[in-house]
mmCIF file with all atom_site columns, C-alpha atoms in Angstrom:
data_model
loop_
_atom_site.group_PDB
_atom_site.id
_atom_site.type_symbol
_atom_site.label_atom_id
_atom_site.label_alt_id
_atom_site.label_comp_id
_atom_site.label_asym_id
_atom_site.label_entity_id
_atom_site.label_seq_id
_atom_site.pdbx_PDB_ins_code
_atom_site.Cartn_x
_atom_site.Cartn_y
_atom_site.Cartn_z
_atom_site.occupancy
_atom_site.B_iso_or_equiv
_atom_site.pdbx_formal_charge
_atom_site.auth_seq_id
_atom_site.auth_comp_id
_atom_site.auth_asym_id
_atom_site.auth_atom_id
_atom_site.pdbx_PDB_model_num
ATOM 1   C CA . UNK A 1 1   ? 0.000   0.000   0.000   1.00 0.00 ? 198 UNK A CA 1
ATOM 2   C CA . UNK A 1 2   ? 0.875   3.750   -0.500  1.00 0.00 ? 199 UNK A CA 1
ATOM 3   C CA . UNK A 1 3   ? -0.184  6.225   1.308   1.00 0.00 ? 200 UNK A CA 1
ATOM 4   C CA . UNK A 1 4   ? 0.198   10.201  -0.305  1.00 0.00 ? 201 UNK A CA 1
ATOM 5   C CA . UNK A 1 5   ? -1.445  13.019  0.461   1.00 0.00 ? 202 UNK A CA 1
ATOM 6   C CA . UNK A 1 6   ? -3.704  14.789  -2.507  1.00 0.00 ? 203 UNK A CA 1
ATOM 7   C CA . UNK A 1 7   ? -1.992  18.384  -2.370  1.00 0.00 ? 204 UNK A CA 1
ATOM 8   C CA . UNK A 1 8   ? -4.822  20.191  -3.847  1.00 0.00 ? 205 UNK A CA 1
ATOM 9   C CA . UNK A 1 9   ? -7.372  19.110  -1.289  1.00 0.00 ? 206 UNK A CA 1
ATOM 10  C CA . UNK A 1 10  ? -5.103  17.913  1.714   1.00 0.00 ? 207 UNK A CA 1
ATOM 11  C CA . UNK A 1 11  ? -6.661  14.593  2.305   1.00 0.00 ? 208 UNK A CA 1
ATOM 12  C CA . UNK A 1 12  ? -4.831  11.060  2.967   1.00 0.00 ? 209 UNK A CA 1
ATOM 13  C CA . UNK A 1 13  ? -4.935  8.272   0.000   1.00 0.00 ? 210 UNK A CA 1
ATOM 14  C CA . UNK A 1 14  ? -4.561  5.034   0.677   1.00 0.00 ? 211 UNK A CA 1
ATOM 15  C CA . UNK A 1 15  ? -3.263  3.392   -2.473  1.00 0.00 ? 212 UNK A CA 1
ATOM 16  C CA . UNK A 1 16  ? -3.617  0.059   -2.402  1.00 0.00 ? 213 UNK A CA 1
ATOM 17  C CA . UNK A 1 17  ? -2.276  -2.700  -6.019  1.00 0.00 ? 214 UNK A CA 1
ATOM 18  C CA . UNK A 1 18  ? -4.162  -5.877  -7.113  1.00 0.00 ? 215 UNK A CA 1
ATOM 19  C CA . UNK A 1 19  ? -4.275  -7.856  -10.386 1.00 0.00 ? 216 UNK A CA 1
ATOM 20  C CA . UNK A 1 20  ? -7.189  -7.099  -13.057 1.00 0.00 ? 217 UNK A CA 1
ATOM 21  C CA . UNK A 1 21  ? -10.146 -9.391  -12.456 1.00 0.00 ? 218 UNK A CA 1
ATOM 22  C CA . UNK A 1 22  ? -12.939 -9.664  -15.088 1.00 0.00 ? 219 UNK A CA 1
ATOM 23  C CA . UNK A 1 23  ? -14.871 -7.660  -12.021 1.00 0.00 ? 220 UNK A CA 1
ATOM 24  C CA . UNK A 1 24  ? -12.953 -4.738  -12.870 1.00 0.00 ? 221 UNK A CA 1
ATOM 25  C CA . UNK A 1 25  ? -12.883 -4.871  -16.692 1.00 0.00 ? 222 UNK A CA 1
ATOM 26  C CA . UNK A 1 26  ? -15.670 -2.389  -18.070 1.00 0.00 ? 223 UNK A CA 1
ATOM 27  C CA . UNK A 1 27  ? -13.803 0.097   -15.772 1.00 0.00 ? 224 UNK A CA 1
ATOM 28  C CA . UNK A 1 28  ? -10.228 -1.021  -16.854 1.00 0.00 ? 225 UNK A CA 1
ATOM 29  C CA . UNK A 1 29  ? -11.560 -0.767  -20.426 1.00 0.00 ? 226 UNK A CA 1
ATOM 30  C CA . UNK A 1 30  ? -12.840 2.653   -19.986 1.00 0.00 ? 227 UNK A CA 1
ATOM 31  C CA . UNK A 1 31  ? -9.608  3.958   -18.473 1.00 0.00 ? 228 UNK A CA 1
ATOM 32  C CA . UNK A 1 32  ? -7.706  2.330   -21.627 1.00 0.00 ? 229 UNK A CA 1
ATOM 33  C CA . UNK A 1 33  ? -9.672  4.259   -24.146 1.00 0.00 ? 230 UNK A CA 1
ATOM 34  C CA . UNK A 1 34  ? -9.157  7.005   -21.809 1.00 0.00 ? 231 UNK A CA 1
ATOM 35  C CA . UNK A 1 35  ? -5.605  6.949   -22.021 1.00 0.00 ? 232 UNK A CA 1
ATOM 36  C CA . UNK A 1 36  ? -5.907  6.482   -26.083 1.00 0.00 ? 233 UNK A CA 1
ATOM 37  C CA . UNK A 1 37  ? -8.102  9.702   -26.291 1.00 0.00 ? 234 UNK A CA 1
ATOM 38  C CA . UNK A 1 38  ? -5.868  11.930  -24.445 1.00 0.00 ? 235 UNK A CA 1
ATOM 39  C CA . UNK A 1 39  ? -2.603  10.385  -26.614 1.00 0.00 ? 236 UNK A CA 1
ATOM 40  C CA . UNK A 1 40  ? -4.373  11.836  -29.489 1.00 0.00 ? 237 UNK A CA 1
ATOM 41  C CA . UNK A 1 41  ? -6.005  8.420   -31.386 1.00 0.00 ? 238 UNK A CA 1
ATOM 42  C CA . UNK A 1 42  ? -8.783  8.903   -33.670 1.00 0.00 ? 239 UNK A CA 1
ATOM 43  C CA . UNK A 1 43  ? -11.648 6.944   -33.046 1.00 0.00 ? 240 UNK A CA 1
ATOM 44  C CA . UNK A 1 44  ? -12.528 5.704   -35.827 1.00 0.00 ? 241 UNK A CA 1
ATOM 45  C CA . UNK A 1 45  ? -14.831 2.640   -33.914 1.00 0.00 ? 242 UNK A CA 1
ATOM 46  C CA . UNK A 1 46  ? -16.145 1.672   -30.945 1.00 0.00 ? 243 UNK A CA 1
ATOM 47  C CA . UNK A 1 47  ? -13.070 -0.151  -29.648 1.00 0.00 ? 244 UNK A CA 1
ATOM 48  C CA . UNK A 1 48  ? -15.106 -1.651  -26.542 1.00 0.00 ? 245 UNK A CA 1
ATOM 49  C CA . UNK A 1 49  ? -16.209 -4.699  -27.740 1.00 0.00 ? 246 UNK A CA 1
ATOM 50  C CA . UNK A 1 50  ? -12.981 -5.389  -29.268 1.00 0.00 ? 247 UNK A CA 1
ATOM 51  C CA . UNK A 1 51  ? -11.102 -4.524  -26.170 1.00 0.00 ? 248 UNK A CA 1
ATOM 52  C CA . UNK A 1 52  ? -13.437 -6.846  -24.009 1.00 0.00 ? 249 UNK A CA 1
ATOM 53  C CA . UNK A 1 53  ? -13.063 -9.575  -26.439 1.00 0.00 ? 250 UNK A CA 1
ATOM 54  C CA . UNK A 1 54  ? -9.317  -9.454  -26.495 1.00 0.00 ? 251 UNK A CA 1
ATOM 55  C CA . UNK A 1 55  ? -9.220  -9.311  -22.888 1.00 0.00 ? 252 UNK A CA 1
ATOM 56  C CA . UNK A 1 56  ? -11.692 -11.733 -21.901 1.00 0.00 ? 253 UNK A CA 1
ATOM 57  C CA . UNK A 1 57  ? -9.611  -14.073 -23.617 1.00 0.00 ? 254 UNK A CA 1
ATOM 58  C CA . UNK A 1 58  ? -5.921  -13.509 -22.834 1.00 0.00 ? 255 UNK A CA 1
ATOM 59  C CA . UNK A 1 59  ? -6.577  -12.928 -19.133 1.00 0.00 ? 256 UNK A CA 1
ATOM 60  C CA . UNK A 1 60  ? -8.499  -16.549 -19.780 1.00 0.00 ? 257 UNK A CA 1
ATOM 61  C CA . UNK A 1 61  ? -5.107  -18.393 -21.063 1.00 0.00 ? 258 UNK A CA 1
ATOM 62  C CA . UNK A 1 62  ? -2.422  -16.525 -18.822 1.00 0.00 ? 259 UNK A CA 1
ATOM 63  C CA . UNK A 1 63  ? -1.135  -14.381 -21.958 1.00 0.00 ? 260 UNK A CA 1
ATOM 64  C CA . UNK A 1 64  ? -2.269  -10.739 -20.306 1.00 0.00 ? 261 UNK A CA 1
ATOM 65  C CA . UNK A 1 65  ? -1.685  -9.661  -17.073 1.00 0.00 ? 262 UNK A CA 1
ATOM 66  C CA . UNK A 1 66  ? -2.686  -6.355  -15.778 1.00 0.00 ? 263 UNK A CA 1
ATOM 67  C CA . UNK A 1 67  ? -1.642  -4.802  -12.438 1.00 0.00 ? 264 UNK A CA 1
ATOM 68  C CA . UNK A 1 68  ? -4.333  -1.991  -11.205 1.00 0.00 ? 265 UNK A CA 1
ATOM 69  C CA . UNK A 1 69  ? -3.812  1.088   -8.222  1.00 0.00 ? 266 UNK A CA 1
ATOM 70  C CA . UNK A 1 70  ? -7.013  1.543   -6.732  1.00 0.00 ? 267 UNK A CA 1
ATOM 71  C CA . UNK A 1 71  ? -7.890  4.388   -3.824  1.00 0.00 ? 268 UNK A CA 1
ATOM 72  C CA . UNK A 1 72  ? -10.770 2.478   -1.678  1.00 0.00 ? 269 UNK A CA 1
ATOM 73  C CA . UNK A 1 73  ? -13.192 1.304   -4.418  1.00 0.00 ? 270 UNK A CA 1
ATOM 74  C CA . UNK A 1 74  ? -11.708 4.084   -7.295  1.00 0.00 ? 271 UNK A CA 1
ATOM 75  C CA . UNK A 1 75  ? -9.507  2.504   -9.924  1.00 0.00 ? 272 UNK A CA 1
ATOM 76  C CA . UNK A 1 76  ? -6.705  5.277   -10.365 1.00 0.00 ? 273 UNK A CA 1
ATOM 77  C CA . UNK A 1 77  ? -4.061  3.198   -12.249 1.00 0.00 ? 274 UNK A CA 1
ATOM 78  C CA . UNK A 1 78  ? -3.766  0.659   -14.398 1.00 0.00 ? 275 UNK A CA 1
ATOM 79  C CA . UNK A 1 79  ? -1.005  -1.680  -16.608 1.00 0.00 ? 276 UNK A CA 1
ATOM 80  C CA . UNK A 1 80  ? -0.610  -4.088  -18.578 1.00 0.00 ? 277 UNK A CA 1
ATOM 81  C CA . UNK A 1 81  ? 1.599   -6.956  -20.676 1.00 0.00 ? 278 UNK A CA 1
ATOM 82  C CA . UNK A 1 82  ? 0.634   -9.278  -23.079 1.00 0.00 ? 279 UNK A CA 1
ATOM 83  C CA . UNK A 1 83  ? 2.802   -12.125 -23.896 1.00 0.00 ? 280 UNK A CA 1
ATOM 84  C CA . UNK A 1 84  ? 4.100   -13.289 -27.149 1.00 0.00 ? 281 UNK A CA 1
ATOM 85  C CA . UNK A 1 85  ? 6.852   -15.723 -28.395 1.00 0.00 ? 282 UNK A CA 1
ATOM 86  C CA . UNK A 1 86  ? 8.858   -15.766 -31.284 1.00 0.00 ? 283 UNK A CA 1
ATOM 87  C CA . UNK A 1 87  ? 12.233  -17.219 -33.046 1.00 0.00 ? 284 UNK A CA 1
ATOM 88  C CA . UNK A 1 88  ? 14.678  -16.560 -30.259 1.00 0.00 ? 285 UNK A CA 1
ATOM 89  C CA . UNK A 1 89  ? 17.276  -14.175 -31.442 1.00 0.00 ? 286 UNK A CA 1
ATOM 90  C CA . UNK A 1 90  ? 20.784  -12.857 -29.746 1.00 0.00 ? 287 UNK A CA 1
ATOM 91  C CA . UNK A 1 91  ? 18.926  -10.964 -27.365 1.00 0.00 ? 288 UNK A CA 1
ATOM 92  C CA . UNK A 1 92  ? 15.864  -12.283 -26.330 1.00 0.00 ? 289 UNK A CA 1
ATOM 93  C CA . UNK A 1 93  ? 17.366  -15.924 -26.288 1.00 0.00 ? 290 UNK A CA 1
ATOM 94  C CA . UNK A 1 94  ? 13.629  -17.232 -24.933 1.00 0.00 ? 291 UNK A CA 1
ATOM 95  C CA . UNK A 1 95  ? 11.787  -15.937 -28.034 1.00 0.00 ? 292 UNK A CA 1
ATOM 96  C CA . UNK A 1 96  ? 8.977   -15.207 -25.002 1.00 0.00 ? 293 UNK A CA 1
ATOM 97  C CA . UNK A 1 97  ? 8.675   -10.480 -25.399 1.00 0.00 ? 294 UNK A CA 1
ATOM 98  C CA . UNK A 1 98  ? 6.403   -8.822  -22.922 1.00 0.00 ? 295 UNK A CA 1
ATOM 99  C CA . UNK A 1 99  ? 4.476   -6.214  -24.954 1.00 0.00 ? 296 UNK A CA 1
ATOM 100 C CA . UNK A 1 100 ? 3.555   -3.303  -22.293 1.00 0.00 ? 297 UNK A CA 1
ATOM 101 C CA . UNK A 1 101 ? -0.055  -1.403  -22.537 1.00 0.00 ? 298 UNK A CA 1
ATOM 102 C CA . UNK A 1 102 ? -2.394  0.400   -20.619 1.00 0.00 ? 299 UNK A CA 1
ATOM 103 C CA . UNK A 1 103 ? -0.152  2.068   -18.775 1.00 0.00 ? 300 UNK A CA 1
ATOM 104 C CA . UNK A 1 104 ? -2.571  4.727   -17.337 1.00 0.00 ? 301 UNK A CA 1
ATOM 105 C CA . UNK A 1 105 ? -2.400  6.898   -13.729 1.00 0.00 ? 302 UNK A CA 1
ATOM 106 C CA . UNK A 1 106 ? -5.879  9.190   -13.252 1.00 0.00 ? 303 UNK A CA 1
ATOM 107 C CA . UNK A 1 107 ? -4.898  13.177  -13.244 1.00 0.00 ? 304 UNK A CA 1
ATOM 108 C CA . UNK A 1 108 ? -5.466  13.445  -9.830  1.00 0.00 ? 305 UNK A CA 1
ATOM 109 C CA . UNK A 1 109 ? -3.342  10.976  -8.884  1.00 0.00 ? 306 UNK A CA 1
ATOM 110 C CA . UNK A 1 110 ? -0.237  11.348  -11.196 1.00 0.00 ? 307 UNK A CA 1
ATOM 111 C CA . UNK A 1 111 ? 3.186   12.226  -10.047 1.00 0.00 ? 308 UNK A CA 1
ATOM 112 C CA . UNK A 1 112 ? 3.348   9.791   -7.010  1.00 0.00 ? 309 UNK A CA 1
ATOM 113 C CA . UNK A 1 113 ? 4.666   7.098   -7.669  1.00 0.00 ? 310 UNK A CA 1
ATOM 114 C CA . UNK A 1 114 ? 2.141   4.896   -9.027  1.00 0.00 ? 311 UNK A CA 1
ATOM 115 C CA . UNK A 1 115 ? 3.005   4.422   -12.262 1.00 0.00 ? 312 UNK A CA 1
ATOM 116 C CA . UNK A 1 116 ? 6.725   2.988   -11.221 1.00 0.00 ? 313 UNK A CA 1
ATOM 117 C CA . UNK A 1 117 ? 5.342   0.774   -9.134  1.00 0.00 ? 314 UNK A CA 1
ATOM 118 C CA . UNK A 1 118 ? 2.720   -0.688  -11.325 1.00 0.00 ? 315 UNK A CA 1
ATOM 119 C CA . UNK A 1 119 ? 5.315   -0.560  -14.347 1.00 0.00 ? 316 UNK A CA 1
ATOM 120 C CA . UNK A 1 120 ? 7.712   -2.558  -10.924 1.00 0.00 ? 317 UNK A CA 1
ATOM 121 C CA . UNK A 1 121 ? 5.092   -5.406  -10.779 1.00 0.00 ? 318 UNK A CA 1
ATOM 122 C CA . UNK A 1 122 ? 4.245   -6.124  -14.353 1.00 0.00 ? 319 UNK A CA 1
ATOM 123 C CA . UNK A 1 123 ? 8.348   -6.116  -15.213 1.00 0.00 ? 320 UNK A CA 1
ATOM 124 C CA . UNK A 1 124 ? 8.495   -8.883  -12.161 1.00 0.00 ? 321 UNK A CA 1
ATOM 125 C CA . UNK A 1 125 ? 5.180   -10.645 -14.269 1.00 0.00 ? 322 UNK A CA 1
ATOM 126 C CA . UNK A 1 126 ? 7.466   -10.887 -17.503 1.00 0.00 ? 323 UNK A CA 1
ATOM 127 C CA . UNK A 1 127 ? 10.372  -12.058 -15.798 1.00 0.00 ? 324 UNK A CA 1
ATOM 128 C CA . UNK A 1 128 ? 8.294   -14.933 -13.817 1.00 0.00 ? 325 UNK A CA 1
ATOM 129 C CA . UNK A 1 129 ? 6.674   -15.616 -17.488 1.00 0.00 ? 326 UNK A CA 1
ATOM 130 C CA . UNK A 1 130 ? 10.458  -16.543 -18.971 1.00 0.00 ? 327 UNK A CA 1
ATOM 131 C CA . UNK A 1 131 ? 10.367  -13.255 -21.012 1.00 0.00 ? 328 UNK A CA 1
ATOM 132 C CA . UNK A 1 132 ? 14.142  -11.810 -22.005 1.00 0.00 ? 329 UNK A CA 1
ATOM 133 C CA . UNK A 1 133 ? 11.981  -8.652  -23.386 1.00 0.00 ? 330 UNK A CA 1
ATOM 134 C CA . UNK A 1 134 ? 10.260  -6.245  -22.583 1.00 0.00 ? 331 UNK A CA 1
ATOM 135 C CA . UNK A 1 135 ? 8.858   -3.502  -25.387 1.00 0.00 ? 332 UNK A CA 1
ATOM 136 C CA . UNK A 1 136 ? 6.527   -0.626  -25.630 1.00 0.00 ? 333 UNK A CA 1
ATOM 137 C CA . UNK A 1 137 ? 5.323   2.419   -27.685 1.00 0.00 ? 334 UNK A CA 1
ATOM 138 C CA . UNK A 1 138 ? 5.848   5.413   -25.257 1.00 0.00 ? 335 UNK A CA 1
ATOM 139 C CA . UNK A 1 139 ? 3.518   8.481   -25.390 1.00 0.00 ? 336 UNK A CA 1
ATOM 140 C CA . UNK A 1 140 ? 5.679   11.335  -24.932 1.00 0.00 ? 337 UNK A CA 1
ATOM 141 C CA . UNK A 1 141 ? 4.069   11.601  -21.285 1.00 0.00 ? 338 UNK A CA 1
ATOM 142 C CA . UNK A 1 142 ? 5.632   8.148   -20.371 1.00 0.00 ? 339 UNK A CA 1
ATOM 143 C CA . UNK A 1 143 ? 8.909   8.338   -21.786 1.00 0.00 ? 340 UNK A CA 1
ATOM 144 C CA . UNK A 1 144 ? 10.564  9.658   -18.761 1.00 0.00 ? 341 UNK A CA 1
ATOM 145 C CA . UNK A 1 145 ? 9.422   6.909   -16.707 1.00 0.00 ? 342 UNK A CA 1
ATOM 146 C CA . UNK A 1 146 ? 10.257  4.448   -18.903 1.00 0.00 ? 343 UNK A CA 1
ATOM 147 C CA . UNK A 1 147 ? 13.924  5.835   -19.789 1.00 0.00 ? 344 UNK A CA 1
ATOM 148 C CA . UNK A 1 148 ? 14.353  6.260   -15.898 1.00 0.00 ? 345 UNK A CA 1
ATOM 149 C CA . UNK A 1 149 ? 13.539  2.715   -15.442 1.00 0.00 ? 346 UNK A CA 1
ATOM 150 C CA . UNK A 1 150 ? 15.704  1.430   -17.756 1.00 0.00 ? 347 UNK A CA 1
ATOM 151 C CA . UNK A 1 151 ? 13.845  0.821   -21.203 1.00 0.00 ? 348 UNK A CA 1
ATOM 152 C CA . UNK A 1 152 ? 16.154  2.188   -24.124 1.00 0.00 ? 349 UNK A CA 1
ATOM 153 C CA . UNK A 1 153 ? 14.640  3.742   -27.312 1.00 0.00 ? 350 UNK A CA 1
ATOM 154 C CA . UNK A 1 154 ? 14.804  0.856   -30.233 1.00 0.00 ? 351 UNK A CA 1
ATOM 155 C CA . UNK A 1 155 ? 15.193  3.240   -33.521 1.00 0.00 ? 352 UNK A CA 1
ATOM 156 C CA . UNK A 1 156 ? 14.498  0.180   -35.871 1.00 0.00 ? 353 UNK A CA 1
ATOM 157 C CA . UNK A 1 157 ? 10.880  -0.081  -35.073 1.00 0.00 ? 354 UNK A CA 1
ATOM 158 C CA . UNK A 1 158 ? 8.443   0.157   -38.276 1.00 0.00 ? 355 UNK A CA 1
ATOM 159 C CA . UNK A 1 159 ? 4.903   -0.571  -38.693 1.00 0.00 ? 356 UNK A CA 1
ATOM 160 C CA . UNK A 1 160 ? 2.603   -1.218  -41.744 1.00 0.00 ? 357 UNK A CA 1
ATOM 161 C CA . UNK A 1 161 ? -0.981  -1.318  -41.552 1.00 0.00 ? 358 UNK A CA 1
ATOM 162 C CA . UNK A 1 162 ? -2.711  -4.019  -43.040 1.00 0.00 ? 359 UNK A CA 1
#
């Protein structure tokens, strides 16, 4: 648990972690288009069935794990990795790359911490899966905490759209 103090109204929060359960989905799935909206995506669909789809069935088969800060009953942070294997190479001799999402801390509750340590527990998830990888796309928001962690900018990554 983590306890901080809200400067802008005073009061104690109690920040406490737990793993994503399909009980918390709908909310986890708002806060991820959320997070897509204010990185500047166009919606072009409704993403939520999609999203609930994907979910329901990677959290079903162990391939997505997602690591949520709540304040009492309030979801204020949320994370995520999906796993996925391919021909080992020189340096991810496993093959096995955790692919890091939905990394996502509320306004209110940004610059204390929370993001490090849910970013702390789903880097300990990857290791326990096997994976010698870890990747994401950074917004520009995140790419301090991700640079300060560790992560090092990969200037060979390309993407077509099919």
């Amino acid at each position: 648990m983590t306890i901080s103090i809200d400067e802008t109204e005073g009061k104690i929060m109690a920040v406490q972690y737990k793993k994503l359960t399909e009980n918390e989905l709908d909310t986890f799935i708002e806060m991820r288009i959320r997070q897509l909206r204010e990185e500047g995506a166009k919606e072009e669909i409704d993403l939520t069935p999609y999203l609930r789809d994907y979910y329901h069935r990677h959290m079903e088969d162990g391939t997505f794990v997602s690591w949520l800060a709540a304040d009492g009953d309030k979801i204020v942070g949320t994370s995520g990795i999906s796993f996925v294997e391919k021909p080992p190479y020189f340096s991810c001799p496993s093959g096995k790359i955790a692919l890091l999402s939905s990394m996502f801390t509320d306004k209110a509750y940004r610059r204390q911490g929370i993001a490090r340590e849910l970013l702390s527990r789903v880097v300990r998830e990857a290791g326990e899966y096997g994976c010698s990888v870890m990747q994401i796309t950074a917004s520009d928001m995140g790419v301090f905490l991700y640079t300060d962690f560790g992560f090092v900018k990969n200037g060979n990554f390309m993407q077509y759209k099919l």
